[in-house]
PDB file of C-alpha atoms in Angstrom:
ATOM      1  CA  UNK A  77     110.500  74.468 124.143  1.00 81.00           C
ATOM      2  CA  UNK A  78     111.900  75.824 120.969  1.00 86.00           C
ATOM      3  CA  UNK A  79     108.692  74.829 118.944  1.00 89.00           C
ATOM      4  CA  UNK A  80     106.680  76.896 121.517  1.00 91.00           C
ATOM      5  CA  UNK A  81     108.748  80.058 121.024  1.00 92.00           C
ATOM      6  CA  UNK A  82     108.951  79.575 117.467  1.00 93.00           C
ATOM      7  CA  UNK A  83     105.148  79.408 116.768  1.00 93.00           C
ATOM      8  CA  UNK A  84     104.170  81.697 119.672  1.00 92.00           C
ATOM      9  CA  UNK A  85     106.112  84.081 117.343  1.00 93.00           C
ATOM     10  CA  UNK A  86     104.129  83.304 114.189  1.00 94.00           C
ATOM     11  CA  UNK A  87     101.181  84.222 116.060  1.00 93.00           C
ATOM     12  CA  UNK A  88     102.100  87.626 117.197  1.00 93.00           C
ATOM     13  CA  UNK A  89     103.647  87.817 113.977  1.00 91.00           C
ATOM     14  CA  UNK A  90     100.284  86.979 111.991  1.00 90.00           C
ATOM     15  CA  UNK A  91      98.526  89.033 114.639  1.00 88.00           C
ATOM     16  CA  UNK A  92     100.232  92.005 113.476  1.00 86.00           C
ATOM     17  CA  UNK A  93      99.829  91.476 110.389  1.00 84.00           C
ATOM     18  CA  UNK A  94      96.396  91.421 110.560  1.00 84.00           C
ATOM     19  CA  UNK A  95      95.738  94.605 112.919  1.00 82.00           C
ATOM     20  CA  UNK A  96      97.432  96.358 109.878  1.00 80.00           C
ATOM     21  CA  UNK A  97      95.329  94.788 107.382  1.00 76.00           C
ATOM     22  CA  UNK A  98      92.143  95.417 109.455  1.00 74.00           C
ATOM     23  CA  UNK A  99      92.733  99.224 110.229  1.00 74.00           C
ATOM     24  CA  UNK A 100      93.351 100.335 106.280  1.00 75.00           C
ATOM     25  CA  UNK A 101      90.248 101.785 104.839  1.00 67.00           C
ATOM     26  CA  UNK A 102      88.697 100.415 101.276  1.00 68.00           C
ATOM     27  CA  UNK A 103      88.120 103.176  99.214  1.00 63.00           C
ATOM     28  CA  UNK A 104      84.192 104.615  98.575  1.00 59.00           C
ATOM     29  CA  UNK A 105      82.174 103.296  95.963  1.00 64.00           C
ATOM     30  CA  UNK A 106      82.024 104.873  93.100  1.00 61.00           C
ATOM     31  CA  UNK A 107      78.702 105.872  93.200  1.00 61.00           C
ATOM     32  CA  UNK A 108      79.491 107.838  96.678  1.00 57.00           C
ATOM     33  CA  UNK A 109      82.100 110.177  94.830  1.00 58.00           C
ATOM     34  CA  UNK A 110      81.200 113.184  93.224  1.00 63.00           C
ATOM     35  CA  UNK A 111      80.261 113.215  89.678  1.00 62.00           C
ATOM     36  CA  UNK A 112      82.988 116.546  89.135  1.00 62.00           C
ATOM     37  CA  UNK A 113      85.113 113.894  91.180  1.00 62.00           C
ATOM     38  CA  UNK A 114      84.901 110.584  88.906  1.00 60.00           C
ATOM     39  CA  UNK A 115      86.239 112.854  86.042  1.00 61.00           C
ATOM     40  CA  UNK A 116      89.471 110.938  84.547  1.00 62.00           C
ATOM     41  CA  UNK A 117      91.758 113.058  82.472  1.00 60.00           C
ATOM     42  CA  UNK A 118      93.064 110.785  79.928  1.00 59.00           C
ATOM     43  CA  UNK A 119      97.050 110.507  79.858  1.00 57.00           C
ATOM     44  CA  UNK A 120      98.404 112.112  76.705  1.00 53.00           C
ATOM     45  CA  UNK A 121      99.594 110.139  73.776  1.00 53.00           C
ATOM     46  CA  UNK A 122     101.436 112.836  71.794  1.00 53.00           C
ATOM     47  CA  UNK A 123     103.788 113.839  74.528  1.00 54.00           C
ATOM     48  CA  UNK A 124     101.955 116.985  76.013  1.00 54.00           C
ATOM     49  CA  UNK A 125     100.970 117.478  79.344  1.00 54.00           C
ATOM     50  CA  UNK A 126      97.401 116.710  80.157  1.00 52.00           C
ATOM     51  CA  UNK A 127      95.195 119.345  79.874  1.00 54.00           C
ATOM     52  CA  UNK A 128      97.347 121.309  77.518  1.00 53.00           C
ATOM     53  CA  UNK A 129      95.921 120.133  73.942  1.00 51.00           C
ATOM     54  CA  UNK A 130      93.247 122.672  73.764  1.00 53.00           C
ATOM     55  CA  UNK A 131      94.106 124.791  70.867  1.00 52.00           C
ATOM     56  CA  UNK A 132      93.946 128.423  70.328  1.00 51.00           C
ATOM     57  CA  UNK A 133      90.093 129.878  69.696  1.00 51.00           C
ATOM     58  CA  UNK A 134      90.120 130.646  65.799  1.00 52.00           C
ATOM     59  CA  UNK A 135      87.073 132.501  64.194  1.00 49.00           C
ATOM     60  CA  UNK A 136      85.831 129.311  62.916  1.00 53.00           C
ATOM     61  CA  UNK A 137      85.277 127.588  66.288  1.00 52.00           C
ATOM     62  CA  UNK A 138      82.210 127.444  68.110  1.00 54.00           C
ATOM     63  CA  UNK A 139      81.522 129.601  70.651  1.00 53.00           C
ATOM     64  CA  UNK A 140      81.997 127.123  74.120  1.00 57.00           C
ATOM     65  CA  UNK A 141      78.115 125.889  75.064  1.00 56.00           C
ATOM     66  CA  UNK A 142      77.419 125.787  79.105  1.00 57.00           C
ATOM     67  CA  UNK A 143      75.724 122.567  78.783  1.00 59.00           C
ATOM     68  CA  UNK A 144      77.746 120.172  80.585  1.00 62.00           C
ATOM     69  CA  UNK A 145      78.526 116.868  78.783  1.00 69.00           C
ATOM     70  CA  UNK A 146      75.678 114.130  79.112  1.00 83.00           C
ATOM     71  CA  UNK A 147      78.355 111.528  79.847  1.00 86.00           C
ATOM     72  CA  UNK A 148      82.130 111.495  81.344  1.00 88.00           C
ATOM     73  CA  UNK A 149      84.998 109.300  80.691  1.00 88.00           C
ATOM     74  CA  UNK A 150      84.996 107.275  84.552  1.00 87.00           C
ATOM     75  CA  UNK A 151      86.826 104.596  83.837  1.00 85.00           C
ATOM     76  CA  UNK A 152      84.146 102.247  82.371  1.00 87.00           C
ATOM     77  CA  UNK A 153      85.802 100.190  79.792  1.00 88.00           C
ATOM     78  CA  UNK A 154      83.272  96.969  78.721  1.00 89.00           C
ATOM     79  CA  UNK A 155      79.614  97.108  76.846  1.00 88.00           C
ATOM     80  CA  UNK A 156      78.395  95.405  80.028  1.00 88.00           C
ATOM     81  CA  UNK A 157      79.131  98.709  82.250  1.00 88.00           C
ATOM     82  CA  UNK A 158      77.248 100.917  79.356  1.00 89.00           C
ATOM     83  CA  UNK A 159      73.257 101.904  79.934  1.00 89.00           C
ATOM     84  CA  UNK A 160      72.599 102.304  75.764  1.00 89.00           C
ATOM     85  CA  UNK A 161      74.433 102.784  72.820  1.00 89.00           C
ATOM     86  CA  UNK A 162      74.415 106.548  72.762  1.00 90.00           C
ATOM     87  CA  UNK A 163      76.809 106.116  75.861  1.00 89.00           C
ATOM     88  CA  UNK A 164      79.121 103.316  74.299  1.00 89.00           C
ATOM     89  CA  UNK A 165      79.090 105.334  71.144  1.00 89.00           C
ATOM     90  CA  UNK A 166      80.774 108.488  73.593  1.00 90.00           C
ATOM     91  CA  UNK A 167      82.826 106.420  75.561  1.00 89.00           C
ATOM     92  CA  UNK A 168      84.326 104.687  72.123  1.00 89.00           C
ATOM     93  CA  UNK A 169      85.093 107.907  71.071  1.00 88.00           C
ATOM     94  CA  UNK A 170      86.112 110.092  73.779  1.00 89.00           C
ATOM     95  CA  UNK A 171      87.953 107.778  76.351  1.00 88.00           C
ATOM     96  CA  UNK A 172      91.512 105.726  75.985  1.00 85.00           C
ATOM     97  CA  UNK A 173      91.814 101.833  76.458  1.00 87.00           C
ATOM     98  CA  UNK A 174      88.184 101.062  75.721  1.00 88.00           C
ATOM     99  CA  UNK A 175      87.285  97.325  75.257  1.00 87.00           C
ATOM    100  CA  UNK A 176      84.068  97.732  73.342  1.00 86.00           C
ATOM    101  CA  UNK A 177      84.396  97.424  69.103  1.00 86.00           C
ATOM    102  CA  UNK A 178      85.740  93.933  69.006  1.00 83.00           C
ATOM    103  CA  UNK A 179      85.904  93.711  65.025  1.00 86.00           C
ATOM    104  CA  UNK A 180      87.049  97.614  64.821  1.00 85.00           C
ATOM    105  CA  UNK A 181      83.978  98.707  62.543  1.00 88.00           C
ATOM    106  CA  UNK A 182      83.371 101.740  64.903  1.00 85.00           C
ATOM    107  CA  UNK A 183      80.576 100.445  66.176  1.00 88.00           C
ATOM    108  CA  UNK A 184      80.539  99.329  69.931  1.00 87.00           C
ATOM    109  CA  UNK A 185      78.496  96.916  71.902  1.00 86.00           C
ATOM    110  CA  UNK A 186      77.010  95.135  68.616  1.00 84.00           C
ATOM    111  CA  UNK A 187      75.585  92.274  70.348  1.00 83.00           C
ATOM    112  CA  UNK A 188      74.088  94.280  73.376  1.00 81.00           C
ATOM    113  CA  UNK A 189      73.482  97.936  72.335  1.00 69.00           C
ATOM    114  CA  UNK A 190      74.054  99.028  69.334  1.00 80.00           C
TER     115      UNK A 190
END
């Protein structure tokens, strides 16, 4: 009698646990979120809040184009995410914790891109 009671409760224990497994929502893809959405603002390395590194206009700065930039930082880490060499090239430069200059020469995705 005990054995009944004991796994009658693992089953409405592992029932549970499922219901609350089932009913959580995965997120989107990312191609189903907004490209102003997928921006990622790097964390700051210097010890600034994000978003605060922009420096004063001076008169030798450009004047700020309204182009918006051909490629974002999204995450994408790896030469086998990147479409050409133009993009591993930005997201070398412009995004933290990329995985795509193995011998550090500044140029990614040797053997695929670039």
């Amino acid at each position: 009698m005990r054995s009944v009671v004991v796994i009658g409760m693992i089953l409405v224990a592992g029932w549970f646990g499922y219901k609350q497994y089932a009913a959580r929502k995965p997120p989107p893809p990312p191609a189903a979120i907004a490209p102003e959405e997928r921006v990622i603002t790097p964390p700051s390395w210097y010890g600034h809040p994000p978003g605060s590194q922009t420096s004063p206009p001076t008169a030798r700065s450009a004047p700020p184009s309204n182009a918006a930039p051909k490629f974002v930082c999204d995450g994408r880490v790896y030469c086998s995410q990147m479409r050409s060499c133009e993009e591993a090239t930005f997201f070398l430069r412009n995004c933290p914790g990329t995985k795509m200059d193995g011998d550090g020469d500044g140029i990614p995705c040797e053997r695929q891109w670039c």
